[in-house]
């Protein structure tokens, strides 16, 4: 007899599971094939038996199996969507908790995948951002006007942070050159560029200085995405 160890053995009946809106239930008794597993509410069949049957059909005729799956998905699409929506609304907090735990456990892999995607699609992302700004100029302008004082305050804090992080030996002419270079590249390419502090002035793990050796010119989108993190943390 095969026993699954990753399921919750809470014995219930098929009618009770149907009333609760569940898709599976557990009887506590093995099926005809000896599987002590969950059962489907729709058919009453053992989940392990269903999976085995699908595996046999797929092995026998993969193309036919794929066609049948596509047709079944089309027939059940609206029902699946309604069921998923109902489940999501009922279990909102539990789903959010699982998502947070999953993201926390896979944060490094997610960051690496996002970084790889951005590098691979740099031009596509830049074109999309430019098209969005052009199509939503009024919306963006209205948002800025509504939040003007917040932007002014943020800029003032940024200026103060740069002043505090500028040592007496900093080459101010070299620093000025970075900002001029960013403006020239923006005009030449049509893509907005900004001066980035490689080590952020107020980072969470490390803080840098406002000096020429800590500056670089990068696309504005990349700079905004980096925010106050070290490049290896993005």
mmCIF file of C-alpha atoms in Angstrom:
data_model
loop_
_atom_site.group_PDB
_atom_site.id
_atom_site.type_symbol
_atom_site.label_atom_id
_atom_site.label_comp_id
_atom_site.label_asym_id
_atom_site.label_seq_id
_atom_site.Cartn_x
_atom_site.Cartn_y
_atom_site.Cartn_z
ATOM 1 C CA UNK A 1 0.000 0.000 0.000
ATOM 2 C CA UNK A 2 1.393 3.399 -1.042
ATOM 3 C CA UNK A 3 1.010 6.238 1.475
ATOM 4 C CA UNK A 4 1.659 9.924 0.814
ATOM 5 C CA UNK A 5 3.363 11.742 3.656
ATOM 6 C CA UNK A 6 2.842 15.293 2.322
ATOM 7 C CA UNK A 7 -0.942 15.495 2.710
ATOM 8 C CA UNK A 8 -3.099 16.409 5.674
ATOM 9 C CA UNK A 9 -4.915 13.248 6.803
ATOM 10 C CA UNK A 10 -8.139 14.943 7.860
ATOM 11 C CA UNK A 11 -10.887 12.422 7.188
ATOM 12 C CA UNK A 12 -14.026 13.823 5.566
ATOM 13 C CA UNK A 13 -16.795 12.662 3.282
ATOM 14 C CA UNK A 14 -17.362 13.556 -0.337
ATOM 15 C CA UNK A 15 -20.595 15.510 0.357
ATOM 16 C CA UNK A 16 -18.861 17.495 3.120
ATOM 17 C CA UNK A 17 -15.975 18.343 0.782
ATOM 18 C CA UNK A 18 -18.423 19.393 -1.957
ATOM 19 C CA UNK A 19 -20.264 21.718 0.454
ATOM 20 C CA UNK A 20 -16.936 23.209 1.609
ATOM 21 C CA UNK A 21 -15.967 23.922 -1.997
ATOM 22 C CA UNK A 22 -12.909 21.632 -1.856
ATOM 23 C CA UNK A 23 -11.613 19.792 -4.919
ATOM 24 C CA UNK A 24 -10.239 16.805 -2.990
ATOM 25 C CA UNK A 25 -11.060 14.897 0.179
ATOM 26 C CA UNK A 26 -9.600 12.037 2.233
ATOM 27 C CA UNK A 27 -11.532 8.946 3.292
ATOM 28 C CA UNK A 28 -8.821 7.197 5.338
ATOM 29 C CA UNK A 29 -9.288 4.016 3.259
ATOM 30 C CA UNK A 30 -7.077 2.799 0.390
ATOM 31 C CA UNK A 31 -8.514 2.670 -3.129
ATOM 32 C CA UNK A 32 -8.919 -0.527 -5.188
ATOM 33 C CA UNK A 33 -5.268 -0.243 -6.266
ATOM 34 C CA UNK A 34 -3.981 0.144 -2.716
ATOM 35 C CA UNK A 35 -3.270 3.898 -2.791
ATOM 36 C CA UNK A 36 -3.917 5.743 0.460
ATOM 37 C CA UNK A 37 -4.275 9.145 -1.124
ATOM 38 C CA UNK A 38 -6.660 12.039 -1.657
ATOM 39 C CA UNK A 39 -9.729 11.563 -3.851
ATOM 40 C CA UNK A 40 -11.237 13.935 -6.402
ATOM 41 C CA UNK A 41 -14.587 15.408 -5.368
ATOM 42 C CA UNK A 42 -15.846 15.454 -8.987
ATOM 43 C CA UNK A 43 -15.338 11.749 -9.698
ATOM 44 C CA UNK A 44 -14.527 10.170 -6.343
ATOM 45 C CA UNK A 45 -11.426 8.632 -7.931
ATOM 46 C CA UNK A 46 -8.078 8.307 -6.207
ATOM 47 C CA UNK A 47 -5.701 11.161 -7.162
ATOM 48 C CA UNK A 48 -2.777 8.739 -7.558
ATOM 49 C CA UNK A 49 -4.833 6.545 -9.886
ATOM 50 C CA UNK A 50 -5.805 9.596 -11.963
ATOM 51 C CA UNK A 51 -2.152 10.644 -12.278
ATOM 52 C CA UNK A 52 -1.121 7.113 -13.263
ATOM 53 C CA UNK A 53 -3.851 6.993 -15.930
ATOM 54 C CA UNK A 54 -2.712 10.335 -17.365
ATOM 55 C CA UNK A 55 0.898 9.137 -17.407
ATOM 56 C CA UNK A 56 -0.108 5.997 -19.366
ATOM 57 C CA UNK A 57 -2.117 8.027 -21.895
ATOM 58 C CA UNK A 58 0.704 10.495 -22.367
ATOM 59 C CA UNK A 59 3.246 7.735 -22.892
ATOM 60 C CA UNK A 60 0.991 5.880 -25.363
ATOM 61 C CA UNK A 61 0.168 8.883 -27.608
ATOM 62 C CA UNK A 62 1.744 12.211 -26.527
ATOM 63 C CA UNK A 63 0.202 14.299 -29.327
ATOM 64 C CA UNK A 64 -3.314 13.013 -28.739
ATOM 65 C CA UNK A 65 -2.867 13.566 -25.004
ATOM 66 C CA UNK A 66 -1.838 17.187 -25.543
ATOM 67 C CA UNK A 67 -4.840 17.777 -27.831
ATOM 68 C CA UNK A 68 -7.198 16.313 -25.246
ATOM 69 C CA UNK A 69 -5.684 18.494 -22.521
ATOM 70 C CA UNK A 70 -6.090 21.618 -24.662
ATOM 71 C CA UNK A 71 -9.721 20.813 -25.439
ATOM 72 C CA UNK A 72 -10.463 20.055 -21.783
ATOM 73 C CA UNK A 73 -8.871 23.342 -20.738
ATOM 74 C CA UNK A 74 -11.003 25.277 -23.228
ATOM 75 C CA UNK A 75 -14.194 23.602 -21.969
ATOM 76 C CA UNK A 76 -13.364 24.195 -18.325
ATOM 77 C CA UNK A 77 -11.696 27.616 -18.607
ATOM 78 C CA UNK A 78 -14.586 29.701 -17.256
ATOM 79 C CA UNK A 79 -15.281 27.192 -14.485
ATOM 80 C CA UNK A 80 -11.588 27.062 -13.535
ATOM 81 C CA UNK A 81 -11.340 30.870 -13.464
ATOM 82 C CA UNK A 82 -14.419 31.188 -11.251
ATOM 83 C CA UNK A 83 -13.159 28.465 -8.921
ATOM 84 C CA UNK A 84 -9.682 30.015 -8.707
ATOM 85 C CA UNK A 85 -11.140 33.454 -8.002
ATOM 86 C CA UNK A 86 -13.394 32.062 -5.277
ATOM 87 C CA UNK A 87 -10.499 30.191 -3.677
ATOM 88 C CA UNK A 88 -8.244 33.267 -3.857
ATOM 89 C CA UNK A 89 -10.834 35.493 -2.175
ATOM 90 C CA UNK A 90 -11.486 32.939 0.551
ATOM 91 C CA UNK A 91 -7.793 32.248 1.251
ATOM 92 C CA UNK A 92 -6.269 35.674 0.575
ATOM 93 C CA UNK A 93 -4.127 35.807 3.725
ATOM 94 C CA UNK A 94 -2.911 32.216 3.425
ATOM 95 C CA UNK A 95 -1.919 32.735 -0.224
ATOM 96 C CA UNK A 96 -0.127 35.991 0.620
ATOM 97 C CA UNK A 97 1.760 34.198 3.393
ATOM 98 C CA UNK A 98 2.846 31.393 1.070
ATOM 99 C CA UNK A 99 3.974 33.917 -1.542
ATOM 100 C CA UNK A 100 6.028 35.856 1.009
ATOM 101 C CA UNK A 101 7.704 32.685 2.250
ATOM 102 C CA UNK A 102 8.396 31.520 -1.311
ATOM 103 C CA UNK A 103 9.901 34.866 -2.355
ATOM 104 C CA UNK A 104 12.026 34.950 0.786
ATOM 105 C CA UNK A 105 13.301 31.405 0.194
ATOM 106 C CA UNK A 106 14.026 32.101 -3.495
ATOM 107 C CA UNK A 107 15.104 35.761 -3.322
ATOM 108 C CA UNK A 108 18.585 35.152 -4.751
ATOM 109 C CA UNK A 109 17.297 33.099 -7.681
ATOM 110 C CA UNK A 110 14.556 35.654 -8.425
ATOM 111 C CA UNK A 111 17.046 38.540 -8.337
ATOM 112 C CA UNK A 112 19.387 36.691 -10.695
ATOM 113 C CA UNK A 113 16.564 35.912 -13.132
ATOM 114 C CA UNK A 114 15.316 39.509 -13.092
ATOM 115 C CA UNK A 115 18.821 40.849 -13.635
ATOM 116 C CA UNK A 116 19.379 38.447 -16.543
ATOM 117 C CA UNK A 117 16.023 39.417 -18.072
ATOM 118 C CA UNK A 118 16.804 43.143 -17.817
ATOM 119 C CA UNK A 119 20.216 42.649 -19.408
ATOM 120 C CA UNK A 120 18.722 40.556 -22.213
ATOM 121 C CA UNK A 121 15.842 42.970 -22.864
ATOM 122 C CA UNK A 122 17.456 46.325 -22.081
ATOM 123 C CA UNK A 123 16.367 47.963 -25.353
ATOM 124 C CA UNK A 124 12.837 46.526 -25.196
ATOM 125 C CA UNK A 125 12.356 47.824 -21.649
ATOM 126 C CA UNK A 126 13.702 51.255 -22.607
ATOM 127 C CA UNK A 127 11.387 51.448 -25.634
ATOM 128 C CA UNK A 128 8.400 50.389 -23.535
ATOM 129 C CA UNK A 129 9.168 52.995 -20.862
ATOM 130 C CA UNK A 130 9.574 55.724 -23.476
ATOM 131 C CA UNK A 131 6.294 54.767 -25.188
ATOM 132 C CA UNK A 132 4.487 54.718 -21.842
ATOM 133 C CA UNK A 133 5.752 58.194 -20.912
ATOM 134 C CA UNK A 134 4.716 59.605 -24.286
ATOM 135 C CA UNK A 135 1.252 58.014 -24.078
ATOM 136 C CA UNK A 136 0.670 59.162 -20.490
ATOM 137 C CA UNK A 137 2.226 62.625 -20.392
ATOM 138 C CA UNK A 138 -0.870 64.244 -18.875
ATOM 139 C CA UNK A 139 -1.254 61.538 -16.259
ATOM 140 C CA UNK A 140 2.416 61.810 -15.255
ATOM 141 C CA UNK A 141 2.282 65.623 -15.184
ATOM 142 C CA UNK A 142 -0.870 65.574 -13.039
ATOM 143 C CA UNK A 143 0.736 63.138 -10.598
ATOM 144 C CA UNK A 144 3.815 65.350 -10.334
ATOM 145 C CA UNK A 145 1.716 68.475 -9.746
ATOM 146 C CA UNK A 146 -0.268 66.676 -7.049
ATOM 147 C CA UNK A 147 2.929 65.511 -5.315
ATOM 148 C CA UNK A 148 5.216 68.451 -6.072
ATOM 149 C CA UNK A 149 6.177 69.163 -2.457
ATOM 150 C CA UNK A 150 7.086 65.543 -1.863
ATOM 151 C CA UNK A 151 9.433 65.634 -4.866
ATOM 152 C CA UNK A 152 10.946 68.934 -3.688
ATOM 153 C CA UNK A 153 11.510 67.528 -0.206
ATOM 154 C CA UNK A 154 13.090 64.370 -1.608
ATOM 155 C CA UNK A 155 15.437 66.424 -3.803
ATOM 156 C CA UNK A 156 16.458 68.575 -0.848
ATOM 157 C CA UNK A 157 17.249 65.499 1.235
ATOM 158 C CA UNK A 158 19.219 64.107 -1.686
ATOM 159 C CA UNK A 159 21.248 67.313 -1.990
ATOM 160 C CA UNK A 160 21.980 67.309 1.739
ATOM 161 C CA UNK A 161 23.105 63.674 1.570
ATOM 162 C CA UNK A 162 25.489 64.490 -1.317
ATOM 163 C CA UNK A 163 26.945 67.468 0.588
ATOM 164 C CA UNK A 164 27.512 65.363 3.708
ATOM 165 C CA UNK A 165 29.094 62.564 1.630
ATOM 166 C CA UNK A 166 31.477 64.887 -0.271
ATOM 167 C CA UNK A 167 34.945 64.921 1.353
ATOM 168 C CA UNK A 168 37.267 67.905 1.117
ATOM 169 C CA UNK A 169 39.594 66.079 -1.293
ATOM 170 C CA UNK A 170 36.829 65.288 -3.860
ATOM 171 C CA UNK A 171 37.504 66.472 -7.444
ATOM 172 C CA UNK A 172 34.462 68.678 -8.061
ATOM 173 C CA UNK A 173 35.346 69.278 -11.718
ATOM 174 C CA UNK A 174 35.482 65.520 -12.370
ATOM 175 C CA UNK A 175 32.140 65.077 -10.600
ATOM 176 C CA UNK A 176 30.617 67.836 -12.738
ATOM 177 C CA UNK A 177 31.907 66.027 -15.828
ATOM 178 C CA UNK A 178 29.809 62.944 -15.013
ATOM 179 C CA UNK A 179 26.606 65.007 -14.927
ATOM 180 C CA UNK A 180 27.504 66.721 -18.206
ATOM 181 C CA UNK A 181 28.219 63.321 -19.756
ATOM 182 C CA UNK A 182 24.834 61.998 -18.599
ATOM 183 C CA UNK A 183 23.061 64.991 -20.187
ATOM 184 C CA UNK A 184 24.960 64.571 -23.480
ATOM 185 C CA UNK A 185 24.250 60.831 -23.693
ATOM 186 C CA UNK A 186 20.557 61.488 -23.012
ATOM 187 C CA UNK A 187 20.405 63.986 -25.887
ATOM 188 C CA UNK A 188 22.360 61.755 -28.256
ATOM 189 C CA UNK A 189 20.543 58.483 -27.638
ATOM 190 C CA UNK A 190 17.076 59.791 -26.735
ATOM 191 C CA UNK A 191 17.229 57.587 -23.637
ATOM 192 C CA UNK A 192 17.431 59.390 -20.317
ATOM 193 C CA UNK A 193 20.654 58.668 -18.421
ATOM 194 C CA UNK A 194 21.552 59.570 -14.850
ATOM 195 C CA UNK A 195 24.617 59.654 -12.625
ATOM 196 C CA UNK A 196 24.609 56.688 -10.274
ATOM 197 C CA UNK A 197 26.583 56.157 -7.083
ATOM 198 C CA UNK A 198 27.993 52.632 -7.441
ATOM 199 C CA UNK A 199 28.019 52.383 -3.658
ATOM 200 C CA UNK A 200 24.798 54.211 -2.607
ATOM 201 C CA UNK A 201 25.089 57.226 -0.341
ATOM 202 C CA UNK A 202 22.573 55.730 2.083
ATOM 203 C CA UNK A 203 22.560 52.006 1.397
ATOM 204 C CA UNK A 204 21.206 49.305 3.675
ATOM 205 C CA UNK A 205 24.433 47.299 3.761
ATOM 206 C CA UNK A 206 27.098 49.769 2.594
ATOM 207 C CA UNK A 207 27.390 53.545 2.099
ATOM 208 C CA UNK A 208 29.619 55.312 -0.425
ATOM 209 C CA UNK A 209 31.007 58.798 -0.930
ATOM 210 C CA UNK A 210 30.091 61.489 -3.448
ATOM 211 C CA UNK A 211 33.437 61.260 -5.277
ATOM 212 C CA UNK A 212 34.426 60.680 -8.913
ATOM 213 C CA UNK A 213 35.565 57.073 -8.300
ATOM 214 C CA UNK A 214 32.100 56.144 -7.007
ATOM 215 C CA UNK A 215 30.163 57.618 -9.961
ATOM 216 C CA UNK A 216 29.030 56.147 -13.266
ATOM 217 C CA UNK A 217 26.540 57.073 -15.991
ATOM 218 C CA UNK A 218 23.739 54.537 -16.552
ATOM 219 C CA UNK A 219 20.199 54.583 -18.023
ATOM 220 C CA UNK A 220 17.696 56.271 -15.721
ATOM 221 C CA UNK A 221 15.488 53.172 -15.650
ATOM 222 C CA UNK A 222 18.363 51.039 -14.401
ATOM 223 C CA UNK A 223 19.315 53.679 -11.823
ATOM 224 C CA UNK A 224 15.754 53.916 -10.488
ATOM 225 C CA UNK A 225 15.504 50.143 -10.289
ATOM 226 C CA UNK A 226 18.799 49.952 -8.392
ATOM 227 C CA UNK A 227 17.592 52.604 -5.917
ATOM 228 C CA UNK A 228 19.791 52.579 -2.795
ATOM 229 C CA UNK A 229 21.161 49.069 -3.257
ATOM 230 C CA UNK A 230 24.564 47.804 -4.235
ATOM 231 C CA UNK A 231 24.606 46.392 -7.826
ATOM 232 C CA UNK A 232 25.170 42.864 -6.498
ATOM 233 C CA UNK A 233 21.965 43.199 -4.449
ATOM 234 C CA UNK A 234 19.753 44.131 -7.421
#
